[in-house]
Coordinates of C-alpha atoms in Angstrom, one line a residue:
X1 CA -45.9 52.4 -25.0
X2 CA -44.5 50.1 -22.3
X3 CA -43.5 46.6 -23.2
X4 CA -46.0 45.2 -20.6
X5 CA -48.9 47.0 -22.2
X6 CA -47.8 46.1 -25.7
X7 CA -47.7 42.4 -24.8
X8 CA -51.2 42.6 -23.2
X9 CA -52.6 44.2 -26.3
X10 CA -51.2 41.6 -28.6
X11 CA -52.6 38.8 -26.4
X12 CA -56.0 40.4 -26.2
X13 CA -56.6 41.6 -29.8
X14 CA -59.0 38.9 -30.6
X15 CA -61.0 39.7 -33.8
X16 CA -64.1 37.8 -32.7
X17 CA -64.5 40.2 -29.7
X18 CA -65.5 43.1 -31.9
X19 CA -67.3 42.4 -35.2
X20 CA -67.6 44.8 -38.1
X21 CA -69.9 44.9 -41.2
X22 CA -70.5 47.5 -43.8
X23 CA -74.2 48.1 -44.5
X24 CA -74.7 50.5 -47.3
X25 CA -72.4 53.4 -46.3
X26 CA -72.6 52.6 -42.6
X27 CA -69.9 50.8 -40.6
X28 CA -71.6 48.6 -38.0
X29 CA -69.4 47.8 -35.0
X30 CA -70.7 45.1 -32.7
X31 CA -69.2 44.2 -29.3
X32 CA -69.2 40.4 -29.2
X33 CA -68.2 39.1 -25.8
X34 CA -71.7 38.4 -24.4
X35 CA -70.5 35.7 -22.0
X36 CA -68.6 38.5 -20.1
X37 CA -71.4 41.1 -20.7
X38 CA -69.1 42.7 -23.3
X39 CA -66.5 43.7 -20.8
X40 CA -63.6 45.4 -22.5
X41 CA -60.1 44.0 -22.6
X42 CA -57.2 46.3 -23.4
X43 CA -57.1 44.7 -26.8
X44 CA -60.7 45.6 -27.4
X45 CA -59.9 49.3 -26.7
X46 CA -57.3 49.2 -29.4
X47 CA -59.5 47.4 -32.0
X48 CA -62.5 49.8 -31.3
X49 CA -60.2 52.8 -31.9
X50 CA -58.7 51.3 -35.1
X51 CA -62.1 50.6 -36.6
X52 CA -63.2 54.2 -35.8
X53 CA -60.1 55.7 -37.3
X54 CA -60.4 53.5 -40.4
X55 CA -64.1 54.5 -40.9
X56 CA -63.3 58.2 -40.5
X57 CA -60.7 58.0 -43.3
X58 CA -62.8 55.8 -45.6
X59 CA -64.7 58.0 -48.1
X60 CA -67.2 55.2 -48.7
X61 CA -68.2 55.2 -45.0
X62 CA -70.6 58.0 -44.0
X63 CA -71.4 57.1 -40.4
X64 CA -70.8 54.5 -37.6
X65 CA -73.4 52.5 -35.8
X66 CA -72.2 50.8 -32.6
X67 CA -74.2 47.9 -31.0
X68 CA -73.6 44.7 -29.1
X69 CA -74.6 41.1 -28.8
X70 CA -76.1 39.7 -25.6
X71 CA -78.1 41.1 -22.7
X72 CA -75.7 44.0 -21.9
X73 CA -74.3 46.7 -24.1
X74 CA -71.1 46.7 -22.1
X75 CA -70.1 46.1 -18.5
X76 CA -67.1 48.4 -18.9
X77 CA -63.5 47.4 -18.1
X78 CA -62.7 43.7 -17.6
X79 CA -61.1 44.0 -14.2
X80 CA -58.7 41.3 -15.2
X81 CA -57.0 44.0 -17.2
X82 CA -55.2 44.7 -13.9
X83 CA -54.2 41.1 -13.1
X84 CA -50.6 41.9 -13.9
X85 CA -50.4 44.8 -11.5
X86 CA -49.7 42.9 -8.2
X87 CA -46.5 41.4 -9.7
X88 CA -45.0 44.7 -10.9
X89 CA -42.3 46.6 -9.0
X90 CA -42.6 50.4 -8.6
X91 CA -40.7 51.2 -11.8
X92 CA -42.6 48.6 -13.9
X93 CA -45.9 49.9 -12.5
X94 CA -44.9 53.4 -13.4
X95 CA -44.1 52.4 -17.0
X96 CA -47.2 50.3 -17.4
X97 CA -49.4 53.2 -16.1
X98 CA -47.8 55.5 -18.6
X99 CA -48.3 53.0 -21.4
X100 CA -52.0 52.6 -20.4
X101 CA -52.5 56.3 -20.2
X102 CA -51.0 56.9 -23.6
X103 CA -53.2 54.1 -25.1
X104 CA -56.3 55.8 -23.6
X105 CA -55.1 59.2 -24.9
X106 CA -55.1 57.7 -28.4
X107 CA -58.4 56.0 -27.8
X108 CA -60.2 59.2 -26.6
X109 CA -58.6 61.3 -29.4
X110 CA -60.1 59.0 -32.0
X111 CA -63.6 59.9 -30.8
X112 CA -62.9 63.5 -30.0
X113 CA -61.6 64.1 -33.6
X114 CA -64.2 61.9 -35.4
X115 CA -65.7 63.9 -38.3
X116 CA -68.5 61.5 -39.1
X117 CA -71.7 60.8 -37.2
X118 CA -71.6 58.0 -34.6
X119 CA -74.7 56.3 -33.2
X120 CA -75.0 53.9 -30.3
X121 CA -77.8 51.3 -29.8
X122 CA -77.8 50.2 -26.1
X123 CA -79.6 47.5 -24.2
X124 CA -79.2 46.3 -20.7
X125 CA -76.2 47.5 -18.7
X126 CA -74.1 50.4 -19.9
X127 CA -71.4 50.3 -17.3
X128 CA -68.1 51.9 -16.6
X129 CA -66.1 53.9 -19.1
X130 CA -68.6 53.4 -21.9
X131 CA -71.3 55.4 -20.1
X132 CA -69.3 58.7 -20.2
X133 CA -67.8 57.9 -23.6
X134 CA -71.3 57.8 -25.2
X135 CA -71.8 61.4 -24.0
X136 CA -69.9 62.6 -27.0
X137 CA -71.7 60.4 -29.5
X138 CA -74.2 62.1 -31.8
X139 CA -77.1 59.8 -31.0
X140 CA -77.8 57.3 -28.3
X141 CA -80.8 55.0 -28.6
X142 CA -81.9 52.7 -25.7
X143 CA -84.3 49.9 -24.9
X144 CA -86.6 50.2 -22.0
X145 CA -84.4 47.9 -19.9
X146 CA -81.3 50.0 -20.4
X147 CA -79.5 51.4 -17.3
X148 CA -76.3 53.4 -16.9
X149 CA -73.8 52.9 -14.1
X150 CA -70.4 54.6 -13.5
X151 CA -68.8 52.8 -10.5
X152 CA -65.2 54.0 -11.2
X153 CA -64.9 56.3 -8.1
X154 CA -66.5 53.5 -6.0
X155 CA -63.3 51.5 -6.4
X156 CA -60.8 54.3 -6.2
X157 CA -60.5 55.2 -9.9
X158 CA -61.0 58.6 -11.4
X159 CA -63.5 60.3 -13.7
X160 CA -62.8 59.6 -17.3
X161 CA -63.9 59.8 -20.9
X162 CA -64.6 63.6 -20.8
X163 CA -67.1 63.2 -18.0
X164 CA -65.6 66.0 -15.9
X165 CA -66.9 68.3 -18.6
X166 CA -69.8 66.5 -20.2
X167 CA -71.7 65.2 -17.1
X168 CA -72.2 68.6 -15.4
X169 CA -73.2 70.0 -18.7
X170 CA -75.8 67.3 -19.4
X171 CA -77.0 66.4 -15.9
X172 CA -76.1 69.4 -13.7
X173 CA -73.8 69.4 -10.7
X174 CA -76.0 67.5 -8.2
X175 CA -77.0 64.7 -10.5
X176 CA -73.4 64.3 -11.7
X177 CA -72.3 63.9 -8.0
X178 CA -75.0 61.2 -7.5
X179 CA -73.9 59.4 -10.7
X180 CA -70.1 59.5 -10.3
X181 CA -69.5 59.7 -6.5
X182 CA -72.4 57.8 -5.1
X183 CA -72.8 55.2 -7.9
X184 CA -76.4 56.0 -8.6
X185 CA -77.8 54.3 -11.7
X186 CA -79.5 56.2 -14.5
X187 CA -82.6 54.7 -16.1
X188 CA -83.5 54.8 -19.7
X189 CA -86.3 57.2 -19.0
X190 CA -83.9 59.5 -17.1
X191 CA -81.4 59.3 -19.9
X192 CA -84.1 60.5 -22.3
X193 CA -85.2 63.2 -19.9
X194 CA -81.7 64.7 -19.6
X195 CA -81.1 64.5 -23.3
X196 CA -78.3 62.0 -23.0
X197 CA -80.4 59.5 -25.0
X198 CA -82.7 60.5 -27.9
X199 CA -85.2 57.6 -28.3
X200 CA -86.4 54.6 -26.3
X201 CA -87.6 51.3 -27.8
X202 CA -89.3 48.2 -26.5
X203 CA -86.9 45.7 -28.1
X204 CA -83.4 45.7 -29.4
X205 CA -84.5 44.5 -32.9
X206 CA -86.9 47.5 -33.1
X207 CA -84.1 49.8 -32.0
X208 CA -81.6 48.6 -34.5
X209 CA -84.1 48.6 -37.3
X210 CA -84.9 52.3 -36.6
X211 CA -81.2 53.2 -36.3
X212 CA -80.5 51.6 -39.7
X213 CA -83.4 53.6 -41.2
X214 CA -81.8 56.8 -39.8
X215 CA -78.4 55.8 -41.2
X216 CA -80.1 55.3 -44.6
X217 CA -81.7 58.8 -44.3
X218 CA -78.3 60.3 -43.5
X219 CA -76.8 58.6 -46.5
X220 CA -79.2 60.6 -48.8
X221 CA -78.0 63.9 -47.4
X222 CA -75.0 65.9 -48.5
X223 CA -72.0 64.4 -46.6
X224 CA -69.9 67.5 -46.8
X225 CA -72.6 69.5 -45.1
X226 CA -73.0 66.9 -42.3
X227 CA -69.3 66.6 -41.7
X228 CA -68.7 70.4 -41.6
X229 CA -71.8 70.9 -39.5
X230 CA -70.5 68.4 -36.9
X231 CA -67.1 70.0 -36.9
X232 CA -68.6 73.5 -36.3
X233 CA -70.9 72.2 -33.4
X234 CA -68.0 70.4 -31.8
X235 CA -65.7 73.4 -32.3
X236 CA -67.4 75.4 -29.6
X237 CA -66.5 72.9 -26.9
X238 CA -63.5 71.1 -28.5
X239 CA -60.9 72.8 -26.3
X240 CA -62.8 72.2 -23.1
X241 CA -63.2 68.5 -24.0
X242 CA -59.6 68.1 -24.8
X243 CA -58.4 69.9 -21.7
X244 CA -60.8 68.0 -19.4
X245 CA -59.7 64.7 -20.9
X246 CA -56.0 65.4 -20.5
X247 CA -56.5 66.2 -16.8
X248 CA -58.6 63.1 -16.3
X249 CA -55.8 61.0 -18.0
X250 CA -53.1 62.5 -15.8
X251 CA -55.2 61.7 -12.7
X252 CA -55.7 58.1 -13.8
X253 CA -52.0 57.7 -14.4
X254 CA -51.3 59.0 -10.9
X255 CA -53.8 56.4 -9.5
X256 CA -52.5 53.5 -11.5
X257 CA -48.9 54.2 -10.7
X258 CA -49.7 54.2 -6.9
X259 CA -49.8 51.3 -4.6
X260 CA -53.5 51.2 -3.8
X261 CA -55.0 50.2 -7.1
X262 CA -55.2 46.4 -6.4
X263 CA -56.4 47.0 -2.8
X264 CA -59.1 49.4 -3.9
X265 CA -60.4 47.0 -6.6
X266 CA -60.3 44.1 -4.1
X267 CA -62.2 46.1 -1.5
X268 CA -64.9 47.1 -4.0
X269 CA -65.4 43.5 -5.1
X270 CA -65.6 42.4 -1.5
X271 CA -68.3 45.0 -0.8
X272 CA -70.2 43.7 -3.9
X273 CA -70.0 40.1 -2.7
X274 CA -71.2 41.1 0.7
X275 CA -74.4 42.5 -0.8
X276 CA -75.2 39.3 -2.7

């Protein structure tokens, strides 16, 4: 990993940004940056990955429950992650892009290879990379005010987090184009209709209470049967997911190492401000 990315990670690995608690045999992971709508810093990517890997190896943890504090589940990437880009020369930008790509490869692999159930409880905005990432979660629960938005292509980025494979499979070709290329939002009811989400709740408290009950139910079942069952279900699509993710990562590396990243982000932000 490049020195630039390593330094950013060390600066941004702030423990308070992602909280963890073990409840019974469930690891609860809570995004805790509500003042920024739980936008992810580079350091948060690494911490999230580390917690998932630790849970998968821990025989006392049977499943993972992911939730967040605040009005939004997550607003995706903190665009300040790219603040360093304008000051980089061509070679530094190339090395930083490679480092960021390798970091994301490790991040996505931790979810692709996860053997234990993982459940998400979402409220408000589910924006950016987190939207497609949840497509490989085992259960996604939402409140009535939840919406999903993937603006990556709107500011010159690429598809990511397995979405080149999972989105057409879940939503169909036409709806996928609307979501990824046109920036169309997906409502909670639509997410339920397409099978992306499994249940809708009126309040966040009600949702988390039900999710914990489901975790308690899963704890009573044979864990070997659950883990082997999940592995067999994923086995049928594992190679396609891995290949799609690798192609997505190589495309992102190409974009990040080019000279239009900052311009594309700036133009997108300018269009947003013009609408306000």
